[in-house]
CSV table of C-alpha atoms and ligand atoms in Angstrom, one decimal:
chain,number,residue,atom,x,y,z
C,36,MET,CA,0.0,0.0,0.0
C,37,THR,CA,2.6,2.5,1.0
C,38,ALA,CA,5.3,0.9,-1.2
C,39,ASN,CA,4.0,2.6,-4.4
C,40,ARG,CA,3.1,6.0,-2.9
C,41,GLU,CA,4.7,8.7,-4.9
C,42,GLN,CA,7.5,10.7,-3.3
C,43,PHE,CA,9.2,14.0,-3.9
C,44,GLY,CA,12.5,13.3,-5.7
C,45,SER,CA,14.7,15.4,-3.5
C,46,ARG,CA,14.8,17.5,-0.4
C,47,LEU,CA,15.1,20.7,-2.5
C,48,GLY,CA,12.1,19.6,-4.6
C,49,PHE,CA,10.0,19.2,-1.4
C,50,ILE,CA,11.2,22.6,-0.1
C,51,LEU,CA,10.4,24.4,-3.3
C,52,ALA,CA,7.0,22.8,-3.6
C,53,ALA,CA,6.1,23.6,0.0
C,54,ALA,CA,7.4,27.1,-0.3
C,55,GLY,CA,5.5,27.4,-3.6
C,56,SER,CA,2.4,26.5,-1.7
C,57,ALA,CA,3.1,29.0,1.1
C,58,VAL,CA,4.2,31.9,-1.1
C,59,GLY,CA,1.0,33.4,-2.5
C,60,ILE,CA,-0.9,36.5,-3.3
C,61,GLY,CA,-1.0,37.5,0.4
C,62,ASN,CA,2.8,37.4,0.7
C,63,LEU,CA,3.4,39.7,-2.2
C,64,VAL,CA,0.9,42.5,-1.5
C,65,GLY,CA,-1.1,42.0,1.6
C,66,PHE,CA,1.8,41.4,3.9
C,67,PRO,CA,3.9,44.4,2.9
C,68,VAL,CA,1.0,46.8,3.3
C,69,ALA,CA,-0.2,45.2,6.6
C,70,ALA,CA,3.4,45.6,7.9
C,71,ALA,CA,3.7,49.3,6.7
C,72,LYS,CA,0.4,50.2,8.3
C,73,ASN,CA,0.9,48.5,11.5
C,74,GLY,CA,4.2,49.6,12.9
C,75,GLY,CA,6.8,48.7,10.2
C,76,GLY,CA,9.8,47.0,11.8
C,77,ALA,CA,7.8,46.3,14.9
C,78,PHE,CA,5.2,44.3,12.9
C,79,LEU,CA,8.0,42.5,11.1
C,80,LEU,CA,9.6,41.5,14.4
C,81,ILE,CA,6.4,40.2,15.9
C,82,TYR,CA,5.6,38.4,12.7
C,83,ALA,CA,9.0,36.7,12.7
C,84,LEU,CA,8.5,35.6,16.3
C,85,PHE,CA,5.1,34.1,15.5
C,86,VAL,CA,6.5,32.2,12.5
C,87,ALA,CA,9.3,30.7,14.6
C,88,LEU,CA,7.5,30.2,17.9
C,89,ILE,CA,4.0,29.3,16.9
C,90,CYS,CA,3.7,28.3,13.3
C,91,LEU,CA,6.8,26.2,13.0
C,92,PRO,CA,5.7,23.6,15.6
C,93,VAL,CA,2.3,23.3,13.9
C,94,MET,CA,4.0,22.9,10.6
C,95,MET,CA,6.2,20.1,12.0
C,96,ALA,CA,3.1,18.5,13.4
C,97,GLU,CA,1.2,18.5,10.1
C,98,LEU,CA,4.2,17.2,8.1
C,99,SER,CA,4.9,14.4,10.5
C,100,ILE,CA,1.2,13.3,10.6
C,101,GLY,CA,1.4,13.1,6.8
C,102,ARG,CA,4.8,11.3,6.7
C,103,ASN,CA,4.0,8.9,9.4
C,104,SER,CA,0.6,7.8,8.0
C,105,GLN,CA,1.6,8.1,4.3
C,106,LYS,CA,-1.9,9.2,3.6
C,107,ASP,CA,-4.1,12.1,2.6
C,108,PRO,CA,-5.6,14.1,5.6
C,109,LEU,CA,-8.7,12.1,5.8
C,110,GLY,CA,-6.9,8.8,5.7
C,111,ALA,CA,-4.2,10.1,8.0
C,112,TYR,CA,-6.6,11.1,10.8
C,113,ASN,CA,-8.4,7.8,10.4
C,114,LYS,CA,-5.3,5.7,10.4
C,115,LEU,CA,-3.5,7.4,13.3
C,116,SER,CA,-6.6,7.5,15.4
C,117,GLU,CA,-7.3,3.9,14.6
C,118,GLY,CA,-10.6,4.7,13.0
C,119,SER,CA,-12.1,6.9,15.7
C,120,GLY,CA,-15.2,8.5,14.4
C,121,ALA,CA,-14.7,11.8,16.1
C,122,TRP,CA,-11.3,12.4,14.6
C,123,SER,CA,-12.6,11.7,11.1
C,124,ILE,CA,-14.5,15.0,11.5
C,125,ALA,CA,-11.1,16.7,11.7
C,126,GLY,CA,-10.1,14.7,8.6
C,127,TRP,CA,-13.2,15.8,6.7
C,128,LEU,CA,-12.5,19.4,7.7
C,129,ALA,CA,-8.9,19.1,6.4
C,130,LEU,CA,-10.5,18.0,3.1
C,131,ILE,CA,-13.4,20.4,2.7
C,132,THR,CA,-11.4,23.4,3.7
C,133,PRO,CA,-8.8,23.2,0.9
C,134,PHE,CA,-11.6,22.3,-1.6
C,135,MET,CA,-13.4,25.5,-0.8
C,136,ILE,CA,-10.3,27.6,-0.5
C,137,ALA,CA,-9.2,26.3,-4.0
C,138,VAL,CA,-12.5,27.7,-5.3
C,139,PHE,CA,-12.1,31.2,-4.1
C,140,TYR,CA,-8.4,31.3,-4.8
C,141,MET,CA,-9.1,30.1,-8.3
C,142,VAL,CA,-11.3,33.1,-8.9
C,143,ILE,CA,-8.6,35.6,-7.8
C,144,THR,CA,-6.0,33.8,-9.9
C,145,VAL,CA,-8.3,34.0,-12.9
C,146,TRP,CA,-8.5,37.8,-12.4
C,147,ILE,CA,-4.7,38.0,-12.1
C,148,PHE,CA,-4.3,36.0,-15.3
C,149,GLY,CA,-6.8,38.4,-17.0
C,150,TYR,CA,-4.9,41.5,-15.9
C,151,LEU,CA,-1.6,39.9,-17.1
C,152,PHE,CA,-3.2,39.3,-20.4
C,153,GLU,CA,-4.5,42.8,-20.7
C,154,VAL,CA,-1.1,44.3,-19.8
C,155,VAL,CA,0.5,42.2,-22.5
C,156,ARG,CA,-2.0,43.5,-25.0
C,157,GLY,CA,-0.9,47.0,-24.1
C,158,ASN,CA,-3.9,48.0,-22.0
C,159,LEU,CA,-2.1,49.1,-18.8
C,160,ASP,CA,-3.7,52.6,-19.2
C,161,LYS,CA,-7.2,51.0,-19.1
C,162,LEU,CA,-6.3,48.9,-16.0
C,163,ALA,CA,-5.1,52.0,-14.2
C,164,ASP,CA,-8.6,53.4,-14.2
C,165,PRO,CA,-10.0,52.3,-10.8
C,166,ALA,CA,-13.4,51.7,-12.4
C,167,THR,CA,-12.0,49.0,-14.6
C,168,PHE,CA,-12.0,46.2,-12.0
C,169,GLY,CA,-15.7,46.4,-11.3
C,170,THR,CA,-16.5,45.9,-15.0
C,171,PHE,CA,-13.7,43.5,-15.7
C,172,ILE,CA,-14.9,40.9,-13.2
C,173,ASN,CA,-18.3,40.8,-15.0
C,174,THR,CA,-17.0,40.4,-18.5
C,175,ASN,CA,-17.4,37.1,-20.3
C,176,SER,CA,-13.7,36.8,-20.9
C,177,VAL,CA,-13.4,35.8,-17.3
C,178,PHE,CA,-14.8,32.4,-18.2
C,179,LEU,CA,-12.1,32.0,-20.9
C,180,TYR,CA,-9.4,33.0,-18.4
C,181,PHE,CA,-10.9,30.5,-16.0
C,182,ILE,CA,-10.6,27.7,-18.5
C,183,ALA,CA,-6.9,28.6,-19.2
C,184,VAL,CA,-6.0,28.7,-15.5
C,185,ALA,CA,-7.8,25.4,-14.7
C,186,ALA,CA,-6.0,23.8,-17.6
C,187,VAL,CA,-2.6,24.9,-16.3
C,188,VAL,CA,-3.4,23.6,-12.8
C,189,ASN,CA,-4.7,20.3,-14.2
C,190,LEU,CA,-1.8,19.8,-16.5
C,191,ILE,CA,0.6,20.2,-13.6
C,192,LEU,CA,-1.3,17.9,-11.2
C,193,VAL,CA,-2.1,15.2,-13.7
C,194,SER,CA,1.6,14.4,-14.1
C,195,GLY,CA,1.8,13.5,-10.4
C,196,VAL,CA,4.0,14.5,-7.5
C,197,LYS,CA,7.4,14.3,-8.9
C,198,ASP,CA,6.9,15.0,-12.5
C,199,GLY,CA,4.1,17.5,-12.0
C,200,ILE,CA,4.1,19.4,-8.6
C,201,GLU,CA,7.9,19.1,-8.0
C,202,ARG,CA,8.9,19.9,-11.6
C,203,ALA,CA,6.6,22.9,-11.8
C,204,ALA,CA,7.9,24.2,-8.4
C,205,LYS,CA,11.5,23.8,-9.7
C,206,ILE,CA,10.8,26.1,-12.6
C,207,LEU,CA,8.3,28.6,-11.2
C,208,MET,CA,9.9,29.2,-7.8
C,209,PRO,CA,13.4,30.2,-9.1
C,210,ALA,CA,11.7,32.3,-11.8
C,211,LEU,CA,9.7,34.0,-9.0
C,212,PHE,CA,12.7,34.7,-6.9
C,213,ILE,CA,14.6,36.2,-9.8
C,214,MET,CA,11.7,38.4,-10.9
C,215,LEU,CA,11.2,39.5,-7.3
C,216,ILE,CA,14.8,40.5,-6.9
C,217,GLY,CA,14.8,42.2,-10.3
C,218,LEU,CA,11.8,44.3,-9.4
C,219,VAL,CA,13.2,45.2,-6.0
C,220,VAL,CA,16.4,46.4,-7.5
C,221,PHE,CA,14.6,48.4,-10.0
C,222,VAL,CA,12.1,50.2,-7.6
C,223,LEU,CA,15.0,51.0,-5.3
C,224,THR,CA,16.4,53.3,-8.0
C,225,LEU,CA,13.2,55.3,-8.2
C,226,ASP,CA,12.9,58.8,-6.7
C,227,ASN,CA,11.7,58.7,-3.1
C,228,ALA,CA,12.2,54.9,-2.9
C,229,PHE,CA,13.9,55.2,0.4
C,230,ALA,CA,11.0,57.0,2.0
C,231,GLY,CA,9.1,53.8,1.4
C,232,VAL,CA,11.9,51.6,2.7
C,233,LYS,CA,12.1,53.7,5.9
C,234,PHE,CA,8.4,53.5,6.4
C,235,TYR,CA,8.5,49.8,6.0
C,236,LEU,CA,11.5,49.1,8.3
C,237,ILE,CA,11.5,51.7,11.0
C,238,PRO,CA,9.7,50.2,14.0
C,239,ASP,CA,6.8,52.1,15.5
C,240,PHE,CA,5.8,50.2,18.6
C,241,SER,CA,3.0,52.6,19.4
C,242,LYS,CA,0.9,51.0,16.6
C,243,ILE,CA,1.1,47.6,18.2
C,244,ASP,CA,-2.2,46.7,19.9
C,245,ALA,CA,-4.2,43.5,20.4
C,246,GLY,CA,-5.7,43.8,16.9
C,247,VAL,CA,-2.3,44.1,15.2
C,248,ILE,CA,-1.0,41.1,17.2
C,249,ASN,CA,-3.9,39.0,16.2
C,250,GLY,CA,-3.6,40.1,12.6
C,251,ALA,CA,0.1,39.3,12.5
C,252,LEU,CA,-0.4,35.8,13.9
C,253,SER,CA,-3.3,35.1,11.5
C,254,GLN,CA,-1.3,36.3,8.6
C,255,ALA,CA,1.7,34.1,9.6
C,256,PHE,CA,-0.5,31.1,10.1
C,257,PHE,CA,-2.3,31.4,6.8
C,258,SER,CA,0.8,32.4,4.9
C,259,LEU,CA,2.6,29.1,5.8
C,260,SER,CA,-0.3,26.9,4.4
C,261,LEU,CA,-1.2,25.7,7.9
C,262,GLY,CA,-4.6,24.3,8.7
C,263,MET,CA,-5.3,23.5,5.0
C,264,GLY,CA,-4.3,19.9,4.9
C,265,ILE,CA,-1.6,20.8,2.4
C,266,LEU,CA,1.3,20.0,4.7
C,267,ILE,CA,-0.2,16.7,5.8
C,268,THR,CA,-0.5,15.8,2.1
C,269,TYR,CA,3.0,17.0,1.2
C,270,GLY,CA,4.4,15.3,4.3
C,271,SER,CA,3.0,12.0,3.0
C,272,TYR,CA,5.1,12.4,-0.1
C,273,MET,CA,8.3,12.8,1.9
C,274,ASN,CA,10.9,10.2,2.1
C,275,ARG,CA,11.6,8.7,5.6
C,276,LYS,CA,15.2,9.6,5.3
C,277,GLU,CA,14.3,13.3,5.1
C,278,ASP,CA,14.8,15.7,7.9
C,279,VAL,CA,11.4,17.1,8.7
C,280,PRO,CA,12.3,19.8,11.3
C,281,GLY,CA,15.1,21.1,9.1
C,282,SER,CA,12.9,21.2,5.9
C,283,ALA,CA,10.1,22.9,7.8
C,284,LYS,CA,12.5,25.6,8.9
C,285,PHE,CA,13.6,26.2,5.3
C,286,VAL,CA,10.0,26.5,4.1
C,287,ALA,CA,9.2,29.0,6.8
C,288,LEU,CA,12.3,30.9,6.0
C,289,ALA,CA,11.7,31.0,2.3
C,290,ASP,CA,8.1,32.1,2.8
C,291,THR,CA,9.0,34.9,5.2
C,292,ALA,CA,11.9,36.0,3.0
C,293,VAL,CA,9.6,36.4,0.0
C,294,ALA,CA,7.1,38.3,2.1
C,295,PHE,CA,9.8,40.6,3.4
C,296,SER,CA,11.4,41.2,0.0
C,297,ALA,CA,8.0,42.0,-1.5
C,298,GLY,CA,7.8,44.9,1.0
C,299,LEU,CA,11.0,46.3,-0.6
C,300,MET,CA,9.2,46.2,-3.9
C,301,ILE,CA,5.7,47.5,-3.0
C,302,LEU,CA,6.5,50.3,-0.6
C,303,PRO,CA,9.2,52.1,-2.6
C,304,ALA,CA,6.8,51.9,-5.6
C,305,ILE,CA,4.0,53.4,-3.6
C,306,PHE,CA,6.1,56.2,-2.1
C,307,SER,CA,7.7,57.1,-5.4
C,308,PHE,CA,4.2,57.5,-6.8
C,309,ASN,CA,3.3,59.8,-3.9
C,310,PRO,CA,5.8,60.6,-1.2
C,311,ASP,CA,3.1,62.0,1.0
C,312,VAL,CA,1.0,58.9,0.8
C,313,ASN,CA,-1.1,58.3,3.9
C,314,THR,CA,-0.5,54.6,4.5
C,315,GLY,CA,-3.3,54.6,7.1
C,316,GLU,CA,-5.7,54.9,4.1
C,317,LEU,CA,-4.3,52.1,2.1
C,318,SER,CA,-6.5,49.1,1.9
C,319,GLU,CA,-5.2,46.0,3.5
C,320,SER,CA,-7.1,43.8,1.1
C,321,SER,CA,-4.8,42.2,-1.4
C,322,VAL,CA,-7.5,42.2,-4.0
C,323,GLY,CA,-8.1,46.0,-3.7
C,324,LEU,CA,-4.4,46.7,-3.8
C,325,ILE,CA,-3.6,44.5,-6.8
C,326,PHE,CA,-6.5,45.3,-9.0
C,327,THR,CA,-7.2,49.0,-8.3
C,328,PHE,CA,-4.4,50.6,-6.5
C,329,LEU,CA,-1.2,49.2,-8.0
C,330,PRO,CA,-2.1,49.5,-11.7
C,331,LYS,CA,-2.3,53.3,-11.2
C,332,ILE,CA,1.2,53.2,-9.7
C,333,PHE,CA,2.6,51.1,-12.5
C,334,LEU,CA,1.1,53.5,-15.1
C,335,ALA,CA,2.8,56.4,-13.3
C,336,LEU,CA,6.2,54.8,-14.0
C,337,GLN,CA,5.7,55.9,-17.6
C,338,THR,CA,7.1,59.4,-16.8
C,339,THR,CA,10.4,57.7,-15.9
C,340,ILE,CA,10.6,54.7,-18.2
C,341,GLY,CA,7.9,55.3,-20.8
C,342,TYR,CA,4.6,53.5,-21.5
C,343,PHE,CA,6.4,50.4,-22.8
C,344,GLY,CA,8.7,50.3,-19.8
C,345,ALA,CA,5.8,50.7,-17.4
C,346,SER,CA,4.0,47.9,-19.2
C,347,VAL,CA,7.0,45.6,-18.9
C,348,PHE,CA,7.2,46.3,-15.2
C,349,ALA,CA,3.5,45.7,-14.7
C,350,CYS,CA,3.7,42.5,-16.8
C,351,LEU,CA,6.6,41.2,-14.6
C,352,PHE,CA,4.6,42.0,-11.5
C,353,PHE,CA,1.5,40.2,-12.6
C,354,LEU,CA,3.6,37.3,-13.9
C,355,LEU,CA,5.2,37.1,-10.4
C,356,VAL,CA,1.9,37.1,-8.7
C,357,PHE,CA,0.5,34.6,-11.2
C,358,PHE,CA,3.4,32.1,-10.5
C,359,ALA,CA,2.9,32.5,-6.8
C,360,ALA,CA,-0.8,31.9,-7.1
C,361,ILE,CA,-0.5,28.9,-9.4
C,362,THR,CA,1.9,27.0,-7.1
C,363,SER,CA,-0.5,27.7,-4.2
C,364,LEU,CA,-3.5,26.6,-6.3
C,365,VAL,CA,-1.7,23.4,-7.3
C,366,SER,CA,-0.9,22.5,-3.6
C,367,ILE,CA,-4.4,23.1,-2.4
C,368,THR,CA,-6.0,21.1,-5.2
C,369,GLU,CA,-3.6,18.3,-4.5
C,370,VAL,CA,-5.3,17.7,-1.1
C,371,PRO,CA,-8.7,16.6,-2.4
C,372,THR,CA,-6.9,14.9,-5.3
C,373,SER,CA,-4.9,12.8,-2.9
C,374,SER,CA,-8.0,11.9,-1.0
C,375,LEU,CA,-9.8,10.7,-4.0
C,376,VAL,CA,-6.8,8.7,-5.1
C,377,GLY,CA,-6.1,7.3,-1.6
C,378,GLU,CA,-9.6,6.7,-0.3
C,379,ARG,CA,-11.4,5.8,-3.4
C,380,ASN,CA,-8.6,4.3,-5.4
C,381,TYR,CA,-9.3,6.5,-8.4
C,382,SER,CA,-6.6,7.4,-10.9
C,383,ARG,CA,-5.2,10.9,-10.7
C,384,ALA,CA,-6.8,11.7,-14.0
C,385,LYS,CA,-10.3,10.6,-12.9
C,386,SER,CA,-9.9,12.4,-9.5
C,387,LEU,CA,-8.9,15.5,-11.3
C,388,THR,CA,-11.8,15.3,-13.6
C,389,ILE,CA,-14.3,14.9,-10.7
C,390,LEU,CA,-12.6,17.9,-9.0
C,391,GLY,CA,-12.4,19.9,-12.1
C,392,VAL,CA,-16.1,19.6,-12.6
C,393,SER,CA,-17.2,20.2,-9.0
C,394,MET,CA,-14.8,23.0,-8.4
C,395,GLY,CA,-15.6,24.4,-11.8
C,396,VAL,CA,-19.3,24.7,-11.0
C,397,LEU,CA,-18.6,26.4,-7.7
C,398,SER,CA,-16.1,28.7,-9.2
C,399,VAL,CA,-18.5,29.7,-11.9
C,400,LEU,CA,-21.1,30.4,-9.2
C,401,CYS,CA,-18.6,32.6,-7.4
C,402,ILE,CA,-17.8,34.4,-10.7
C,403,LEU,CA,-21.5,35.1,-11.0
C,404,SER,CA,-21.7,36.4,-7.5
C,405,PHE,CA,-20.4,39.9,-8.2
C,406,GLY,CA,-23.7,41.4,-9.4
C,407,ARG,CA,-24.6,39.1,-12.3
C,408,VAL,CA,-26.9,36.8,-10.4
C,409,GLY,CA,-28.9,38.6,-7.6
C,410,PHE,CA,-29.3,35.6,-5.4
C,411,LEU,CA,-25.6,34.7,-5.4
C,412,THR,CA,-24.6,38.4,-5.0
C,413,GLU,CA,-26.8,38.8,-1.9
C,414,PHE,CA,-26.3,35.3,-0.7
C,415,VAL,CA,-26.7,35.7,3.0
C,416,SER,CA,-26.2,38.5,5.6
C,417,TYR,CA,-24.5,38.4,8.9
C,418,ALA,CA,-23.2,40.9,11.4
C,419,GLY,CA,-25.3,43.5,9.6
C,420,GLN,CA,-23.6,43.0,6.2
C,421,SER,CA,-24.9,41.4,3.0
C,422,LYS,CA,-22.4,38.9,1.6
C,423,SER,CA,-22.0,37.3,-1.8
C,424,LEU,CA,-21.3,33.6,-2.2
C,425,PHE,CA,-17.6,34.5,-2.8
C,426,ASP,CA,-17.5,36.5,0.5
C,427,VAL,CA,-19.0,33.7,2.4
C,428,ILE,CA,-16.5,31.1,1.2
C,429,TYR,CA,-13.7,33.5,2.0
C,430,ASP,CA,-15.0,34.3,5.5
C,431,VAL,CA,-15.9,30.8,6.5
C,432,PHE,CA,-13.0,28.8,5.0
C,433,TYR,CA,-10.1,31.3,4.7
C,434,ASP,CA,-10.7,33.4,7.7
C,435,THR,CA,-12.5,31.2,10.2
C,436,ILE,CA,-11.8,27.5,9.9
C,437,LEU,CA,-8.0,27.6,9.5
C,438,PRO,CA,-7.2,28.3,13.2
C,439,LEU,CA,-9.7,25.6,14.1
C,440,ASN,CA,-8.0,23.1,11.9
C,441,GLY,CA,-4.6,24.1,13.5
C,442,LEU,CA,-6.1,23.7,16.9
C,443,LEU,CA,-7.3,20.2,16.0
C,444,VAL,CA,-3.8,19.3,14.7
C,445,CYS,CA,-2.4,20.3,18.1
C,446,LEU,CA,-5.0,18.4,20.1
C,447,PHE,CA,-4.6,15.4,17.8
C,448,VAL,CA,-0.9,15.2,18.3
C,449,THR,CA,-1.1,15.7,22.0
C,450,TYR,CA,-4.0,13.5,23.0
C,451,ARG,CA,-4.7,11.0,20.3
C,452,TRP,CA,-1.6,10.2,18.2
C,453,LYS,CA,0.5,10.9,21.3
C,454,LYS,CA,3.6,13.0,21.5
C,455,ALA,CA,6.0,10.1,21.8
C,456,ASN,CA,5.0,8.9,18.3
C,457,PHE,CA,5.1,12.4,17.0
C,458,HIS,CA,8.7,13.0,18.3
C,459,ALA,CA,9.8,9.6,17.0
C,460,GLU,CA,8.6,10.6,13.6
C,461,LEU,CA,10.5,13.9,13.8
C,462,GLU,CA,13.6,12.0,14.9
C,463,THR,CA,13.4,9.8,11.8
C,464,GLY,CA,15.7,11.4,9.4
C,465,ASN,CA,17.1,13.9,12.0
C,466,PRO,CA,18.7,12.0,14.9
C,467,ASP,CA,20.0,15.2,16.4
C,468,TYR,CA,16.5,16.3,17.1
C,469,LYS,CA,16.2,13.8,19.9
C,470,GLY,CA,16.6,15.6,23.2
C,471,SER,CA,17.3,18.9,21.6
C,472,LEU,CA,16.1,22.2,22.8
C,473,VAL,CA,13.8,22.5,19.8
C,474,GLU,CA,12.2,19.2,20.7
C,475,ARG,CA,11.5,20.3,24.2
C,476,TYR,CA,10.1,23.5,23.0
C,477,VAL,CA,7.8,21.9,20.4
C,478,ASP,CA,6.7,19.4,23.0
C,479,PHE,CA,5.7,22.0,25.5
C,480,SER,CA,4.3,24.6,23.2
C,481,LEU,CA,2.1,22.3,21.1
C,482,SER,CA,0.3,21.0,24.2
C,483,THR,CA,0.0,24.2,26.0
C,484,PHE,CA,-0.1,27.8,24.8
C,485,ILE,CA,-0.4,27.2,21.0
C,486,PRO,CA,-3.8,25.4,21.1
C,487,VAL,CA,-5.0,28.1,23.6
C,488,ILE,CA,-3.9,30.9,21.2
C,489,LEU,CA,-5.5,29.2,18.2
C,490,ALA,CA,-8.7,28.6,20.1
C,491,ALA,CA,-8.8,32.3,21.1
C,492,ILE,CA,-8.3,33.4,17.5
C,493,PHE,CA,-11.0,31.1,16.3
C,494,ILE,CA,-13.5,32.3,18.9
C,495,ASN,CA,-12.6,35.9,18.3
C,496,THR,CA,-13.1,35.5,14.6
C,497,VAL,CA,-16.4,33.8,14.9
C,498,LEU,CA,-17.7,36.5,17.2
C,499,THR,CA,-16.3,39.4,15.1
C,500,LYS,CA,-17.3,38.0,11.7
C,501,TYR,CA,-20.7,36.6,12.4
C,502,PHE,CA,-22.0,38.5,15.4
C,503,GLY,CA,-20.2,41.8,15.0
C,504,PHE,CA,-18.7,41.6,18.5
C,505,SER,CA,-15.0,41.6,19.1
C,506,LEU,CA,-12.9,40.3,22.1
C,507,ILE,CA,-9.4,41.0,20.8
C,508,GLY,CA,-9.1,44.4,19.0
Q,729,LIG,N1,0.5,32.6,1.5
Q,729,LIG,C1,-0.7,32.4,0.7
Q,729,LIG,C2,-1.1,33.7,0.2
Q,729,LIG,O1,-0.6,34.6,0.6
Q,729,LIG,C3,-1.8,31.8,1.5
Q,729,LIG,C4,-1.8,30.4,1.2
Q,729,LIG,C5,-0.9,29.5,1.7
Q,729,LIG,C6,-2.6,29.7,0.3
Q,729,LIG,N2,-1.2,28.3,1.1
Q,729,LIG,C7,-2.2,28.4,0.2
Q,729,LIG,C8,-3.6,30.1,-0.6
Q,729,LIG,C9,-2.7,27.5,-0.6
Q,729,LIG,C10,-4.2,29.2,-1.4
Q,729,LIG,C11,-3.7,27.9,-1.4
Q,729,LIG,O2,-2.0,33.8,-0.6
């Protein structure tokens, strides 16, 4: 059964694939702006501490659940809990969550692809008009872009773990790093660039309050692909000789480094456009920034490098975001794929067809929920706000359930799978881990304050989002 499970071909392949999953739209735009608005260097410091002290242990837990069980999340919870019915709920959650996140992430990736296409066709000036986005998302071309993006994801996934996911990551991730560095170097030469860098890096601890701390932790948690079943699935493709704690550190470092570097691209660009920008007024939503705010800034570059130069810059930017989004989309679609393959014994091609159709239908419904179909646009209303189908999927699966899934991982490792088994798995491939300070820290934190913090975030989000009542900031 486990003998023929596919594996990543190398440690680097795993790290690039997992980092590809973690690096997404949020890293490139949402993170830098959140940091700049919320205390610059002070935010960065808190974020880094959360990554190391809270997210890394959870990441190690997910990877070792996967590698030990050699199964998809549903199979993993069932196997390691010896078929306990209650824990299969956690397994189902770790399967439905990525399915739904894939749907909304697909929609955003489709828009990015559409913007990329428009820039290449020379339409940057049109995109820079803030009214464009609202019309663009309701054009029929979106369906064509959808087919193109779905085909790319399918093409990567159908070739399997090593020849599909790993190979794509080995091409897309280095390309992403190079483009990012290139764009950073370029924006740093612009006038006023350093005003942006200063704003990004100089710490302002007075901005740090409970809300900012909560935001930084949620951002770190989401950014690393935690609570999505992805790391359980990718862990199950890891060789037993591989060093799990070491690889996890690399993935966290790569994700954080990309998010940090993205700040050196975005903030100088914003400040060179307007040195007196009031960062307090910038939207923290990645969607708002990418589709309405940044195109204006890219177009403004034409005074320095001409319209063609500005279009090249915008094109590289959208390509960068597109690559980041594709690798995340691939990783998240792999979770339900691996479940259909593992639990139903379907071929990858058959599983992907089933998922393509079901996710396709849901994605199309989301695409129609921006005004085209009334009932999908005003799907439900909570906390006094009317929400579209797209908003609901985002709120429930991206914003609410992830900390709950993380909490379940901690509880599962501590109370059901048992920490001795967990540590034994982490020691496999890394003998030095045994008895180390890291081991003691992971052991303590995962069974004490990490689950408490995740539970607090979950409860706070539920109260804020659905009842309009906030405990933490
Ligand atoms: N870091 C991602 C982002 O910024 C969040 C994310 C992590 C993600 N893993 C993912 C999104 C998988 C979609 C699929 O967008």
